[in-house]
Coordinates of C-alpha atoms and ligand atoms in Angstrom, one line a residue:
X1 CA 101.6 119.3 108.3
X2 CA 98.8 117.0 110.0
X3 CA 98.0 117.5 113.5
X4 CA 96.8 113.8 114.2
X5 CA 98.9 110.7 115.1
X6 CA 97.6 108.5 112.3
X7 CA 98.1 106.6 109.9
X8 CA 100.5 104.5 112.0
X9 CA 102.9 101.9 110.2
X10 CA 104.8 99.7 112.3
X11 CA 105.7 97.2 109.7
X12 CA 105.4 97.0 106.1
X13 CA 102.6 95.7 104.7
X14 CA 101.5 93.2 104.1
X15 CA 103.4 91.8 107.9
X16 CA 103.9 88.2 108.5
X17 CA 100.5 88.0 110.1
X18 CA 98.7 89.1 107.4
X19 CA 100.8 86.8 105.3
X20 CA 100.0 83.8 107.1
X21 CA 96.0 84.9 106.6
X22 CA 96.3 84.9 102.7
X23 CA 97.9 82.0 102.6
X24 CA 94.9 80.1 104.4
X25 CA 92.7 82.4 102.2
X26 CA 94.4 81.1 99.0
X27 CA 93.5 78.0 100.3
X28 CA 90.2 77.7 101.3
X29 CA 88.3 81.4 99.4
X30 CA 86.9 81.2 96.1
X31 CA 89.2 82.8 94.0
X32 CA 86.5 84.6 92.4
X33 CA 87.0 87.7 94.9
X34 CA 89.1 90.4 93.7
X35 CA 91.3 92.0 96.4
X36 CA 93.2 94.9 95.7
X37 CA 95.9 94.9 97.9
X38 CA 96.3 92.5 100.6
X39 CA 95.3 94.2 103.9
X40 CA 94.1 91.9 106.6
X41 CA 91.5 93.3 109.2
X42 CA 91.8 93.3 113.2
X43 CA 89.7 95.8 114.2
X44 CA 88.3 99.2 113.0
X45 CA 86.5 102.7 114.7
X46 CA 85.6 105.4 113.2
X47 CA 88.2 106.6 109.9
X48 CA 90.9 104.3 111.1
X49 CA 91.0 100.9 110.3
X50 CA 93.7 98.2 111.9
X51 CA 95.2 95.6 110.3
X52 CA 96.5 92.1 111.9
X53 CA 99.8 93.3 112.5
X54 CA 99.3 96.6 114.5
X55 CA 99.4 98.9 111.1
X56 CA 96.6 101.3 111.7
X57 CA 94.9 102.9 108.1
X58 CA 92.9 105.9 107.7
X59 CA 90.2 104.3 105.5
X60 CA 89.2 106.1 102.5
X61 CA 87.0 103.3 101.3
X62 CA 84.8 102.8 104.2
X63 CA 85.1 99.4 103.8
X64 CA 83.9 99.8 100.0
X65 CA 81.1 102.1 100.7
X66 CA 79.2 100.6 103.7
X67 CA 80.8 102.4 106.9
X68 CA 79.6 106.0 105.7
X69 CA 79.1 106.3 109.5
X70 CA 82.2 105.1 110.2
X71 CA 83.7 101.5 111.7
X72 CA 81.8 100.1 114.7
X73 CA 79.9 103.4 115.5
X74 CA 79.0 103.4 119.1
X75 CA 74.9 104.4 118.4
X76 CA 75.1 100.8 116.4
X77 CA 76.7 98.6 118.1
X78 CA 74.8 99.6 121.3
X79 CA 71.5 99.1 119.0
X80 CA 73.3 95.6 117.6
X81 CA 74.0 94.5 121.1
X82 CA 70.4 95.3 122.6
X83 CA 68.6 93.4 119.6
X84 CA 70.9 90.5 120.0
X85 CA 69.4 90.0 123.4
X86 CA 65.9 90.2 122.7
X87 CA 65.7 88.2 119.4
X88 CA 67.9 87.2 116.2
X89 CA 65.5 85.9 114.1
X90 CA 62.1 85.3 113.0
X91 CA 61.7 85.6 109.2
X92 CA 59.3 89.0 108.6
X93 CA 58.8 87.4 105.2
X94 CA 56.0 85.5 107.4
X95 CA 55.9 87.0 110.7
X96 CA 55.8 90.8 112.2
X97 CA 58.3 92.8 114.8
X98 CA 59.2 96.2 115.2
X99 CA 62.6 97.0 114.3
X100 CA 61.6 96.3 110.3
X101 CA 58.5 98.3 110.2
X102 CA 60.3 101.2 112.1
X103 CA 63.2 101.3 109.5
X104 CA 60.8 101.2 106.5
X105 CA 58.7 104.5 108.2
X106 CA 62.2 106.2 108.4
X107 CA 63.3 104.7 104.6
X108 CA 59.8 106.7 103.8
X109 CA 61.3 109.8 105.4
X110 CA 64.3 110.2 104.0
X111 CA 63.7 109.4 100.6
X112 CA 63.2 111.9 98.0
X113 CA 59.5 112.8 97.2
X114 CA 56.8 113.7 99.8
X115 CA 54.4 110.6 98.1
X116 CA 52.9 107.5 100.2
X117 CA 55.6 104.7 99.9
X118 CA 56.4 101.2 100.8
X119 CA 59.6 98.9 101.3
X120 CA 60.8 95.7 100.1
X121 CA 63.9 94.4 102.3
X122 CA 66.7 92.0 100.8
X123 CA 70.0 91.2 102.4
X124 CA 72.7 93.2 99.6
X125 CA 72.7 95.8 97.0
X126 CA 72.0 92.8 94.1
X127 CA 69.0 91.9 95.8
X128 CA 67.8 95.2 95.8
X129 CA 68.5 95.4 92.3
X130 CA 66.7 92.0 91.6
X131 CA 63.6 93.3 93.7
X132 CA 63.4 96.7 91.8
X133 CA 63.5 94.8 88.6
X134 CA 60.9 92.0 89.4
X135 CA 58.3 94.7 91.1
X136 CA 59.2 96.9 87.7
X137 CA 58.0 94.1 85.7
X138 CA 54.6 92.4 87.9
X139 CA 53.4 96.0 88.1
X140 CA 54.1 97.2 84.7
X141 CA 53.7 93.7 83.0
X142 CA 56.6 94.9 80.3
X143 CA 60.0 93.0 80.1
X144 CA 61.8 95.5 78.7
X145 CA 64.4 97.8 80.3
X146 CA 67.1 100.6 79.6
X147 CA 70.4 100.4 81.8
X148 CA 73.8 102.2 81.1
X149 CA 76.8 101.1 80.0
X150 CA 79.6 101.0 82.7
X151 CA 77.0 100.5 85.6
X152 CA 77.3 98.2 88.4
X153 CA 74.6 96.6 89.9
X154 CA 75.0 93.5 91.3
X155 CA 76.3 90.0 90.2
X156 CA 73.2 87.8 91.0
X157 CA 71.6 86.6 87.4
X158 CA 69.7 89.1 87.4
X159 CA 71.4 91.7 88.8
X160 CA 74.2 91.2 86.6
X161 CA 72.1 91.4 83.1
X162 CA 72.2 94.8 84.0
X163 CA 75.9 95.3 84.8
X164 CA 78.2 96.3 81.6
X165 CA 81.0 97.3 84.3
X166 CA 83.8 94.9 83.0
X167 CA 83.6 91.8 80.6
X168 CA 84.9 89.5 83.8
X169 CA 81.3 90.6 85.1
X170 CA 79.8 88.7 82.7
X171 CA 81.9 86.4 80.8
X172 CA 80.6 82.6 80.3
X173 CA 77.5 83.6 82.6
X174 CA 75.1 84.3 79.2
X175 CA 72.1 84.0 78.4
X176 CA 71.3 87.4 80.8
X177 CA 68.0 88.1 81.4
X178 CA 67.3 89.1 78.0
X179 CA 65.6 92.2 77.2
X180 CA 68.3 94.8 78.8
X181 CA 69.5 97.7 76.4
X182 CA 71.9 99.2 77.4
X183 CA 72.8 103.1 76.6
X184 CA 75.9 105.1 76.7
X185 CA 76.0 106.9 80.0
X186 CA 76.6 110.4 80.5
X187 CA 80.2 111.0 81.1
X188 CA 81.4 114.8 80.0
X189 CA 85.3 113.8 80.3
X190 CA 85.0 111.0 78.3
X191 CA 81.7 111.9 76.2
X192 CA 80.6 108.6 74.7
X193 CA 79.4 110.9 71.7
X194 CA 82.9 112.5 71.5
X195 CA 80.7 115.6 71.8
X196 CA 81.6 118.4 74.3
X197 CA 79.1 120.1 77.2
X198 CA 77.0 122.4 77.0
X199 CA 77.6 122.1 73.3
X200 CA 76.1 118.6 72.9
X201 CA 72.7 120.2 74.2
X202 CA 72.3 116.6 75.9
X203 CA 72.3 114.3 72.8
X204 CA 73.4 111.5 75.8
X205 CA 69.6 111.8 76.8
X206 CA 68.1 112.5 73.2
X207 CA 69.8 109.9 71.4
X208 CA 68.1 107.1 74.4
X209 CA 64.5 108.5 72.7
X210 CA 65.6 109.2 69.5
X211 CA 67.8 106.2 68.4
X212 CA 66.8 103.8 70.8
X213 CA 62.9 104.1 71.8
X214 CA 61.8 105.6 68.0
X215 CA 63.9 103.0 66.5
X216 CA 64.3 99.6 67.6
X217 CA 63.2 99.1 71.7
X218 CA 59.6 99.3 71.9
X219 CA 58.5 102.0 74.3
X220 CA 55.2 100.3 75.1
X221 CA 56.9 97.3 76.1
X222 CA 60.0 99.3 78.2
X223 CA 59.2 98.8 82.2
X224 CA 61.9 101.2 83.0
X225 CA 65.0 103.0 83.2
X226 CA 67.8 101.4 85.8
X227 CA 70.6 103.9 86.9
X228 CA 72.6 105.0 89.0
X229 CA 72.9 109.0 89.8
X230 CA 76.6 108.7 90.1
X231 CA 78.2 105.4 88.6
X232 CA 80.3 104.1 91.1
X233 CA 82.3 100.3 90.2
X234 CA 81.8 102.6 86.6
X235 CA 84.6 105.6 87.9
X236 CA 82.7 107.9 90.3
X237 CA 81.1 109.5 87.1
X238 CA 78.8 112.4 87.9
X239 CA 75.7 113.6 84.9
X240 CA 76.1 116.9 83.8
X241 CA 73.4 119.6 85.6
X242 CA 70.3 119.2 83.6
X243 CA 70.5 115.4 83.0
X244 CA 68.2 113.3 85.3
X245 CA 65.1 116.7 84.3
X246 CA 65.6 115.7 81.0
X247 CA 65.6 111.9 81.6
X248 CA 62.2 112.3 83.8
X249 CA 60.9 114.1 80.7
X250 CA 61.7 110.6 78.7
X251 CA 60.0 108.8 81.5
X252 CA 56.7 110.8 81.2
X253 CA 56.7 110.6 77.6
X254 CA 56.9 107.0 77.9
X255 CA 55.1 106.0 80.7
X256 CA 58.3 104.5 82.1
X257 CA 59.9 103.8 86.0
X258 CA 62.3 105.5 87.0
X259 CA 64.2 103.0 89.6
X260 CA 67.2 104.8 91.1
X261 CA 70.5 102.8 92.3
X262 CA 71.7 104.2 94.9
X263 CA 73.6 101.6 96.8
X264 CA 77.2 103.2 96.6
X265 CA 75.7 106.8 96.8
X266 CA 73.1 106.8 99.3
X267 CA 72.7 107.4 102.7
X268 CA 74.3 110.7 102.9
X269 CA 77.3 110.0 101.1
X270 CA 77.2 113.0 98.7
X271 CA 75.7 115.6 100.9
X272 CA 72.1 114.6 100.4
X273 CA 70.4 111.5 101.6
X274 CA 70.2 110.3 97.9
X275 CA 72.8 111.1 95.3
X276 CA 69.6 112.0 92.9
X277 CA 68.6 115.2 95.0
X278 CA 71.4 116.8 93.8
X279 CA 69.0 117.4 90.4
X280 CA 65.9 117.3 92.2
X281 CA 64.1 114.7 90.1
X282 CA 61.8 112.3 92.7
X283 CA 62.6 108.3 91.1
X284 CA 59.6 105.8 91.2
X285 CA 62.0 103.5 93.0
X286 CA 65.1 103.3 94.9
X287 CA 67.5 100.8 95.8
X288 CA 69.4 100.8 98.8
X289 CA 72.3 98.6 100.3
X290 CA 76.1 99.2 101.9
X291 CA 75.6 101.8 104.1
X292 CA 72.4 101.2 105.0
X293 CA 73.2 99.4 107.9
X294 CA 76.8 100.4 108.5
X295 CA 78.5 96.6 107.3
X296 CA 75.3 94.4 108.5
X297 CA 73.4 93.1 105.4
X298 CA 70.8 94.7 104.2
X299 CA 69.2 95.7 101.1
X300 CA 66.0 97.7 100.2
X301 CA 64.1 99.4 98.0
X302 CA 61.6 102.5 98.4
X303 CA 58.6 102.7 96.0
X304 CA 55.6 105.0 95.4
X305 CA 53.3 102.7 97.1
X306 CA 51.1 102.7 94.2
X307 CA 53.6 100.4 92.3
X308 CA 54.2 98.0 95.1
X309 CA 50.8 96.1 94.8
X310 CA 52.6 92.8 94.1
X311 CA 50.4 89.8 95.6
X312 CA 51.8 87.7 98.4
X313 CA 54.2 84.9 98.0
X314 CA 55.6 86.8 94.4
X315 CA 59.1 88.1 96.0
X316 CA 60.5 87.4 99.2
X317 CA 63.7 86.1 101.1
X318 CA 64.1 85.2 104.4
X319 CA 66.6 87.3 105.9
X320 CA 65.6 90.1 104.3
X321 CA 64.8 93.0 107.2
X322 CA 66.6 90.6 109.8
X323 CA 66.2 92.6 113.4
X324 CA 69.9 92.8 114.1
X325 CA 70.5 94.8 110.8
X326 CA 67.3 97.0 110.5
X327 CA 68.3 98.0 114.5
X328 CA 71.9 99.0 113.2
X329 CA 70.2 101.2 110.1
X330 CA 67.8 102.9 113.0
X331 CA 71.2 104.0 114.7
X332 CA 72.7 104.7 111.6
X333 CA 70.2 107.3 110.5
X334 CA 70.4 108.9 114.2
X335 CA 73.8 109.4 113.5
X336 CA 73.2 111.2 110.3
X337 CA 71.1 112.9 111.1
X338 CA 72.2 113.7 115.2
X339 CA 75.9 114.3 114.1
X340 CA 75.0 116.4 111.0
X341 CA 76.6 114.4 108.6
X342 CA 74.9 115.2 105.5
X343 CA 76.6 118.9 106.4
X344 CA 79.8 117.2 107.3
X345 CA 79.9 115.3 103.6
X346 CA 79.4 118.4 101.9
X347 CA 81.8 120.5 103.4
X348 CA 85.0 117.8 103.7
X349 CA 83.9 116.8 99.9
X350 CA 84.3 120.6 98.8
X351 CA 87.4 120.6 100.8
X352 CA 89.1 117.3 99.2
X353 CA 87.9 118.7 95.8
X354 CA 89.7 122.1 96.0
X355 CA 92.7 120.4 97.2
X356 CA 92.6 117.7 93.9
X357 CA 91.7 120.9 91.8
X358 CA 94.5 122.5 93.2
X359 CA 96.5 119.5 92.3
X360 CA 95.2 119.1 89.1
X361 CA 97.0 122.7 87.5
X362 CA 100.5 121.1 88.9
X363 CA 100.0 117.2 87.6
X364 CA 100.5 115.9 84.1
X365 CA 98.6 112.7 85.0
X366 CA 95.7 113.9 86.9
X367 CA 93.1 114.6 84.1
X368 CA 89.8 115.1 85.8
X369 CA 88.4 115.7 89.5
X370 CA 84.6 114.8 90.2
X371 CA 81.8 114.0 92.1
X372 CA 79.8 114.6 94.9
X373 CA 79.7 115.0 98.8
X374 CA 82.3 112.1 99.9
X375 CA 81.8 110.3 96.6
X376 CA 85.0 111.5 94.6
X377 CA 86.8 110.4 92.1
X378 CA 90.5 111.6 90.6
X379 CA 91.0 109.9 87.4
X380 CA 94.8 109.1 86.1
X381 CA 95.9 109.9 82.8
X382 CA 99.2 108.8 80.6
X383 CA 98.8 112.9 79.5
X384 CA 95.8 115.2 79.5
X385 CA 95.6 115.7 75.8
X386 CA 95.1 112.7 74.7
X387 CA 93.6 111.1 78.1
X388 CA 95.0 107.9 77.7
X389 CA 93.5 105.9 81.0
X390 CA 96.7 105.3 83.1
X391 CA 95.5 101.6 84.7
X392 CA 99.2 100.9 85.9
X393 CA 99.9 104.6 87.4
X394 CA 96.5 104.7 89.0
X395 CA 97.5 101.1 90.7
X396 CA 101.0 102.5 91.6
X397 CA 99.2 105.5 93.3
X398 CA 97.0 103.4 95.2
X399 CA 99.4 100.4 96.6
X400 CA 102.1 103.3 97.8
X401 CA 99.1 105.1 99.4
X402 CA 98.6 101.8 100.9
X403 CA 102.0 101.1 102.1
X404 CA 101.9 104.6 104.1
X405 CA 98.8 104.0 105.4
X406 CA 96.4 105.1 103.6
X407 CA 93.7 102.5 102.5
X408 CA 92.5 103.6 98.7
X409 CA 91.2 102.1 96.1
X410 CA 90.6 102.6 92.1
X411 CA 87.5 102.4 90.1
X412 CA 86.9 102.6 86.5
X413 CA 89.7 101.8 84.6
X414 CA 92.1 104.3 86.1
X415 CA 90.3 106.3 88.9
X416 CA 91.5 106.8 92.8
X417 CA 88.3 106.4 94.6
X418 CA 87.9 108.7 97.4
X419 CA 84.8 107.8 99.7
X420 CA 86.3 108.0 103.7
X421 CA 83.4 107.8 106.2
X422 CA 81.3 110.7 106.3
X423 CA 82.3 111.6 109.9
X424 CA 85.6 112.5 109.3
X425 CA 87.6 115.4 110.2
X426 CA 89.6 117.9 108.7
X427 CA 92.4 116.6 110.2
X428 CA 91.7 113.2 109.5
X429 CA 91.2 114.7 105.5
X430 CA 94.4 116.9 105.6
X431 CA 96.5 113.5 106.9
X432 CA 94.9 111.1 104.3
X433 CA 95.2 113.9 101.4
X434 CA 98.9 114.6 102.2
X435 CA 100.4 111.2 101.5
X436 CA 98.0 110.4 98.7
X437 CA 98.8 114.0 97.0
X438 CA 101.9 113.5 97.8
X439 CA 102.0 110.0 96.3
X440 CA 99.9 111.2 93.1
X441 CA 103.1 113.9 92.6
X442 CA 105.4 111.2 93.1
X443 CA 104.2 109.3 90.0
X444 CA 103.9 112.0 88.0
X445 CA 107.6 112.3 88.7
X446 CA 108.3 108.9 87.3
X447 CA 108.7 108.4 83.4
Ligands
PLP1 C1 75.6 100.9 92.5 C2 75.7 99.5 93.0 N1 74.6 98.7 92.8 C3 74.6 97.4 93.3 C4 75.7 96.9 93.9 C5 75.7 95.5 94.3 O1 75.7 95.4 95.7 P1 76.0 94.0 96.5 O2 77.5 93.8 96.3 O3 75.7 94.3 97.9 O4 75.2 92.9 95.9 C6 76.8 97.7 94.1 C7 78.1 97.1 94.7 O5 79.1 97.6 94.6 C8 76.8 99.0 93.6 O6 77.9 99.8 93.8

């Protein structure tokens, strides 16, 4: 039993409040959005999250993947309220202040590899993506990359050349930037190869050389490899151990970047700083967003300074780095690292993952449990033998979480996506996990 008064429902959702918001919203937003359930925000701090008609959430998507500190963190908005009085604006794309070139010192810090570096700042995780690509190609002067299939990185033009999530991502928006290949991604439930680990000695990573490189993408002409260390939008997939030592060695051979997304994974959502740490392999460049400033916009990337020698006037935007934001990613960091969350993610991520595991021996339809840190995903299948994605049981699972209070989303086809701020509490996990085990059990019941 939970020893904490939340989730709270005092009516069912969605309540006549929030009804009367998505009927204005049917009105006047671009339908383009996809919202999976219809909850309505009023206010949010720390795990919980309220909705317009008093119903109070623990939130296990931190507000898809940007709150890893949690809603309205005090550190940040004291740092967001400060800025706002001093200045709101003044483009760094042309001028100077402090609160940008502070972040991108601490960027330096904390990501992986001791080399000089410098930062690029955008205003989302596409931008990032856009920024990564375009410094890729001036410094390399190739046009060619390598991205994965089922990887998310943005819808912008560019961004989305690279994204093979879901057709909807791209359909009637060709021609994509052209020279993308894209490879199958390393996914030991579902191996793309139909091969099984350790057995498949890592063909995922030989076959990118073997079949693709030595047969029909120039290597020479390759600028580099674009991925992401866990796929996120792509179902919370994790690499198998040795993967990203034996995709550096393809780099080396090759001559190619290695430009790490880690807009979903990063800032301390999987334990480490960077998802990549977990198999210690140092990217040429790395793309951050979401968290990053805890639900101000902000994008970045990180690169060995040696890359970044594009000339002035070649990428810029004019938000990018905006005060407010790079004040609320100075508080964020303080938090991680003042409230040891990178400890905190670790240990409630082991925690949730034993308690799926557990789950797993007792439910026909749960077929796999994964990830990292607070990045976890619990994918649904029809049965395990034949692991038939379960798109409609996955959905039940997550709109009667929902309806009790829990606020959970899928990814993938058929995966619940577990990523609650990386300051919650055992309590706060043991409520959350009760109703949505309890839920999972539920449809297993149901024929
Ligand atoms: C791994 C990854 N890259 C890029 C993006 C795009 O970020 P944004 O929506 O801020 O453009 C996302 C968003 O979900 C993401 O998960």
């Amino acid at each position: 039993m939970s020893m904490v008064s939340y989730p709270k429902i005092v009516v069912s959702p969605p309540g006549p409040k929030a009804r009367e918001l998505l009927k204005k919203d049917e009105t006047y937003i671009s339908p383009s959005y996809v919202r999976f359930y219809p909850l309505a925000i009023e206010s949010g701090k720390g795990c919980i999250v309220k909705d317009v008609d008093g119903n109070e959430y623990i939130d296990l998507n931190s507000g898809l993947v940007c709150l890893n500190v949690g809603h309205c963190h005090p550190k940040v908005v004291d740092a967001i309220k400060k800025q706002s009085e001093k200045f709101l604006h003044y483009s760094n794309t042309d001028f100077y202040y402090w609160p940008v070139v502070n972040l991108a010192e601490k960027l330096c810090e904390v990501t992986p590899g001791k080399f000089e570096k410098k930062v690029y700042f955008g205003n989302s995780g596409a931008e990032a993506v856009e920024a990564a690509v375009k410094l890729a190609k001036w410094h390399t002067r190739k046009q060619r990359f390598i991205a994965f299939i089922s990887a998310f990185h943005g819808r912008t033009l560019g961004a989305v050349s690279f994204t093979a999530s879901k057709p909807v991502q791209r359909r009637h928006f060709f021609p994509m930037v052209p020279g993308v290949t894209h490879v199958p991604y390393p996914n030991c439930y579902r191996c793309p190869f139909k091969l099984s680990y350790p057995d498949c000695d890592y063909w995922c990573v030989d076959f990118i050389d073997e079949m693709v490189l030595q047969k029909y993408v120039p290597p020479e002409e390759v600028a580099g490899i674009l991925i992401e260390p866990i796929q996120g939008e792509g179902g919370y997939v994790a690499p198998p151990p040795e993967y990203f030592k034996r995709l550096k060695r393809i780099t080396d051979k090759y001559g190619l970047l290695l430009i790490d997304d880690e807009i979903q994974s990063g800032m301390g959502r999987t334990g480490h700083w960077f998802a990549i740490e977990h198999w210690k392999v140092e990217p040429d460049v790395v793309c951050i967003a979401k968290s990053i400033a805890s639900g101000l916009p902000l994008g970045a990337i990180v690169s060995r300074t040696r890359l970044m020698d594009w000339e002035g006037g070649s990428h810029a935007s004019t938000f990018g780095g905006n005060p407010l934001s790079c004040v609320a990613a100075l508080a964020s960091i303080d938090a991680i690292k003042e409230e040891n969350l990178l400890e905190n993610a670790t240990k409630q991520g082991n925690y949730i993952m034993k308690r799926l595991q557990n789950l797993k021996d007792e439910c026909g339809i749960l077929g796999d449990v994964r990830g990292k840190g607070l990045m976890i995903g619990a994918e649904i299948v029809e049965d395990k033998d034949t692991k038939k994605p379960a798109k409609e049981k996955a959905l039940k699972i997550m709109l009667k979480s929902w309806k009790r209070g829990i606020a959970v989303i899928t990814c993938g086809i058929s995966t619940i996506r577990i990523a609650p701020p990386i300051i919650i509490t055992r309590e706060l996990v043991d409520a959350a996990m009760d109703i949505v085990e309890d839920v999972i059990k539920e449809v297993d019941k149901e024929k």
